Amino acid sequence: MTSCARKTSTESGNYFLGNSTFKGNKVISDDDLDALIPQRPNSRFLSLPIFPKVGMYQFGQLFYKRDEKQRKVIEVTQNYQKESRLHENNVRQLEKIQRRYAKKLARAQKRVDEGNFWMRVLGEAPVYYNQNDIEKNTEKMQKYLYNNGFFQNTVGFKTDTTFKRIRVKYLIAENRPALLNNIIYQVRSPLIDSLLKTSTKDAALVSKKRYDGDSFEEERVRIETLLRDQGYFGFSRQNVSFLINDTITKPKTDSLFKSVDVNVRVNLPTREINPVPYHVESVRFEVLPPAGLPDSLFKKDTVYSQGIQYIFADKKFAPRILDTKIRIRPGELYSQKNERDTQRQLSLTDQFRFVNYNFDSTGHKIKVHYQAIPLEKYQVSADVGLNVIQLQGAPGPFANLSYKIRNVFNGLENFEANLRAGIELVPGFVENDGIYKSQEIGLNTSLTFPRLLIPFRRFQNTSALYNPRTQIGLGYNYVERPEYTRTNVKAAMSYSWQPTVKTLWTLSFIDLNILNTTKIKPEFQKLLEELSRQGNNLKYSFNRSFVSDVNLTFVHNTNSIIGPQKSAHYFRASLESGGTTLNILPAQERWITDIFGKSGDTLQFYKYLRGNIDFRRYWPTGRRSSFIARVNTGAIYSYGKNKVPPYEKYFFAGGSNSLRAWLPRRLGPGSAAPRVTDANLSIEAPGELLIEGNLEWRGHLAKFFGDINYALFIDVGNVWTLSKVPKGQEAQKFKPDSFLQEIAVGTGFGIRYDLSFFILRFDFGTKVYDPYTRKFVLDKLEFSKLFNRRQENFLNINLGVGYPF
């Protein structure tokens, strides 16, 4: 089962393929060369020469019969055809049959292609060393180096046999690179030649730059995009060719480099000196019946709007809304950008399973025909898992039930209702090493419109390119913690738009909350009263409250979720103003109190400004390793009657997504002592200023039914109080001359189990510098008492889902 031995076949001397290394390359990175190698070594157990997944695969082969699985595919196909003929006049029944058999057929075909359960799920096909493959890899590398300007490169290899594995070392000699010298464009059309000259600043081919084959393809694409956006529909990148002239014999040429001239030839698809650009003659948008059902079963409706013909079968959509998504217009010049923007806008509506289009370009006039198949109108989904609050929460089980209705008013609107229940658990948190348990249940509903609901029609049209959204929401949330029980009724209206695929703006124009603390534990209430007598107004944050705010958020994210990891960054900035309208209309407090207040109870109002900036930088250091840096900071200023913000608006430090050596939300403020009740209940430490940073190295450890990754991290930061503090609590106050001494420092390591669709994370953090004692406490960590939280230092376990940032 461990498959330690060599291949069991009539061939002898076959060894498992080992890792590949590279030597001699100075400009081209190891990662680029490694990406050229299709063969990957089999996964081992803890880097030992033990291959459990190969053993599983070979065990499955003992009783795998491919012919039998192929017959099953044929049987499923025949049954599907038989049932379809029996219900060929029943539209709904045909839909159900198609969905059911599509899944059956996919499963049956997968068993043919990938084998049985042991081979497909638990196993891994063995990968053996093959010299022919290695020689092909060297040829690929030679071509790759040539394509990157190293015309005189050489690539060889040598092998090393160890523990029944053969490791390959590729020997690279890049030698002298070639630089681009003169770049000349040759085109017979004066009009197109003028277009190219005015756009040379965007050219991918630049003089004095190293020869790079990819740049030539980028230049082809650039020229194609430029001309097709100007109406030259028939032009393609294949019409662009290059002539490379060697200029090494020219005088004054640096002998360290090879110099080449490039002639860019732009050949037109016609013989016209000034070809005529294409115009759009007509646009037709057709909504087809559900997949697989014949058109004859449906009565079609035809509608004209803004010169576009709309044809609907079964489901109807408002033409005036679709008009804002379709950028190609009759009578206008053809533009490839408009074509792609239309495709993107339609796919982002969450209304269509797919959208296809074709063109008829007879006589320099283009007829455009879109065909779309809609998604199901009603959708129900449920999931369970582990919950991690966005910033500093602790994990716990949750269940979520979601119900969606698409195209509610035939205007591409979506209604969604989510019922969510979750528990946060932190062991050893309270007295007697008990469990800190926080329970939460919430019901949130939202109605999303694919446009900005504003009175300015002209702005609606100009914003249509940016995937605009208006969301109206209503929700109820119930939270029960050991310290208190709290409810929140929320109503909100927000706008969002995406100027580019990497940027997102969100404006919450209306965000109203009724907060009600229904129960406070006596020990916690006593502590709040004691703090109040000392001049701390924290207790007002637990009064029955009305919170209204306006907030704006900007996100710029270049980190791709799928595909190979690349250097990227994430930036998020938000600004929130609470109680702003109370400054303009003070009488609102009386009106709102009359509506929402209780008899004999004063409704708490808040006025505050809150800002938050979160920046992350990602550097890949290998095919499976990366370095990440993060800075997260925020501040809140309260200017209301009691000078306190809502409790939920404070900042907190500590926990699985913050400083992992401290318990969730328990670090700070400043160098203040941890707060505990008479019953030894540790309570949260809210702050008005947050400064924290994280450095994390991530790498690959092993593969076992998924990737087992590791991380080494350093976390720094704290929270502080900005407002006036009572006498004797100066340790909470932010002081510019001494705050560096109150920066907490923690370090540790993490194990992450990545199953591609789910990442389970264990982070183990320990304190390096404790701002409360103002001492370095790493040496206080005792191996025999690693997890004893009563010690000055201990190993804090953080359980999470997904990466911390």
PDB file of N, CA and C in Angstrom, residues 1 6 28 68 95 117 135 179 188 193 215-216 224 238 268 336 461 499 576 632 753 777 783 796:
ATOM      1  N   MET A   1       0.817  -1.210   0.000  1.00  0.00           N
ATOM      2  CA  MET A   1       0.000   0.000   0.000  1.00  0.00           C
ATOM      3  C   MET A   1       0.852   1.261   0.000  1.00  0.00           C
ATOM      4  N   ARG A   6      10.072  -0.385  -6.753  1.00  0.00           N
ATOM      5  CA  ARG A   6      10.073   0.051  -8.145  1.00  0.00           C
ATOM      6  C   ARG A   6       8.845  -0.491  -8.874  1.00  0.00           C
ATOM      7  N   ILE A  28      16.396  34.196 -16.584  1.00  0.00           N
ATOM      8  CA  ILE A  28      15.146  33.436 -16.581  1.00  0.00           C
ATOM      9  C   ILE A  28      15.019  32.706 -15.234  1.00  0.00           C
ATOM     10  N   GLU A  68     -16.343  -2.523 -18.702  1.00  0.00           N
ATOM     11  CA  GLU A  68     -17.598  -2.521 -17.942  1.00  0.00           C
ATOM     12  C   GLU A  68     -18.087  -1.098 -17.695  1.00  0.00           C
ATOM     13  N   GLU A  95     -37.163  18.895 -18.852  1.00  0.00           N
ATOM     14  CA  GLU A  95     -36.133  19.602 -18.074  1.00  0.00           C
ATOM     15  C   GLU A  95     -35.601  18.729 -16.954  1.00  0.00           C
ATOM     16  N   PHE A 117     -13.047   4.291  -7.555  1.00  0.00           N
ATOM     17  CA  PHE A 117     -12.878   5.170  -6.387  1.00  0.00           C
ATOM     18  C   PHE A 117     -11.438   5.163  -5.886  1.00  0.00           C
ATOM     19  N   GLU A 135      14.552  14.692 -22.268  1.00  0.00           N
ATOM     20  CA  GLU A 135      15.148  15.301 -23.470  1.00  0.00           C
ATOM     21  C   GLU A 135      14.171  16.273 -24.130  1.00  0.00           C
ATOM     22  N   LEU A 179      19.062  42.434 -28.013  1.00  0.00           N
ATOM     23  CA  LEU A 179      18.265  43.629 -27.717  1.00  0.00           C
ATOM     24  C   LEU A 179      17.615  44.133 -28.994  1.00  0.00           C
ATOM     25  N   ARG A 188       0.314  49.892 -45.859  1.00  0.00           N
ATOM     26  CA  ARG A 188       0.068  50.655 -47.079  1.00  0.00           C
ATOM     27  C   ARG A 188      -1.063  51.670 -46.936  1.00  0.00           C
ATOM     28  N   ASP A 193      -1.936  53.730 -40.910  1.00  0.00           N
ATOM     29  CA  ASP A 193      -0.581  54.107 -40.506  1.00  0.00           C
ATOM     30  C   ASP A 193      -0.623  55.254 -39.494  1.00  0.00           C
ATOM     31  N   SER A 215       6.395  39.525 -26.305  1.00  0.00           N
ATOM     32  CA  SER A 215       6.108  40.916 -26.677  1.00  0.00           C
ATOM     33  C   SER A 215       5.604  41.016 -28.108  1.00  0.00           C
ATOM     34  N   PHE A 216       6.078  40.124 -28.969  1.00  0.00           N
ATOM     35  CA  PHE A 216       5.615  40.143 -30.357  1.00  0.00           C
ATOM     36  C   PHE A 216       4.133  39.764 -30.423  1.00  0.00           C
ATOM     37  N   GLU A 224      -4.392  44.470 -33.335  1.00  0.00           N
ATOM     38  CA  GLU A 224      -5.721  43.937 -33.645  1.00  0.00           C
ATOM     39  C   GLU A 224      -6.798  44.689 -32.853  1.00  0.00           C
ATOM     40  N   GLN A 238      -3.481  37.723 -37.200  1.00  0.00           N
ATOM     41  CA  GLN A 238      -2.736  36.974 -38.208  1.00  0.00           C
ATOM     42  C   GLN A 238      -2.279  37.866 -39.358  1.00  0.00           C
ATOM     43  N   LEU A 268      -3.336  44.228 -44.734  1.00  0.00           N
ATOM     44  CA  LEU A 268      -4.778  44.408 -44.671  1.00  0.00           C
ATOM     45  C   LEU A 268      -5.487  43.228 -45.329  1.00  0.00           C
ATOM     46  N   GLN A 336     -14.756  46.334 -31.124  1.00  0.00           N
ATOM     47  CA  GLN A 336     -14.517  45.094 -30.386  1.00  0.00           C
ATOM     48  C   GLN A 336     -14.720  45.308 -28.895  1.00  0.00           C
ATOM     49  N   ASN A 461     -27.224  55.866 -17.517  1.00  0.00           N
ATOM     50  CA  ASN A 461     -26.731  55.339 -18.785  1.00  0.00           C
ATOM     51  C   ASN A 461     -25.207  55.307 -18.835  1.00  0.00           C
ATOM     52  N   PRO A 499     -15.532  50.150 -11.896  1.00  0.00           N
ATOM     53  CA  PRO A 499     -14.922  50.827 -13.056  1.00  0.00           C
ATOM     54  C   PRO A 499     -14.030  49.892 -13.861  1.00  0.00           C
ATOM     55  N   GLU A 576     -16.707  56.024   7.099  1.00  0.00           N
ATOM     56  CA  GLU A 576     -18.078  55.920   7.589  1.00  0.00           C
ATOM     57  C   GLU A 576     -18.400  57.120   8.464  1.00  0.00           C
ATOM     58  N   ASN A 632      -2.946  46.833   8.528  1.00  0.00           N
ATOM     59  CA  ASN A 632      -4.355  47.109   8.767  1.00  0.00           C
ATOM     60  C   ASN A 632      -4.454  48.178   9.852  1.00  0.00           C
ATOM     61  N   TYR A 753      -4.665  22.811   5.575  1.00  0.00           N
ATOM     62  CA  TYR A 753      -5.051  21.655   4.765  1.00  0.00           C
ATOM     63  C   TYR A 753      -5.938  22.165   3.635  1.00  0.00           C
ATOM     64  N   VAL A 777       8.723  38.065  26.340  1.00  0.00           N
ATOM     65  CA  VAL A 777       8.270  36.901  27.114  1.00  0.00           C
ATOM     66  C   VAL A 777       8.427  35.587  26.365  1.00  0.00           C
ATOM     67  N   PHE A 783       7.873  24.284  27.645  1.00  0.00           N
ATOM     68  CA  PHE A 783       7.458  23.173  26.794  1.00  0.00           C
ATOM     69  C   PHE A 783       6.452  22.275  27.496  1.00  0.00           C
ATOM     70  N   ASN A 796      -1.027  29.652  21.732  1.00  0.00           N
ATOM     71  CA  ASN A 796      -2.441  29.905  21.462  1.00  0.00           C
ATOM     72  C   ASN A 796      -2.843  29.253  20.140  1.00  0.00           C
TER      73      ASN A 796
END
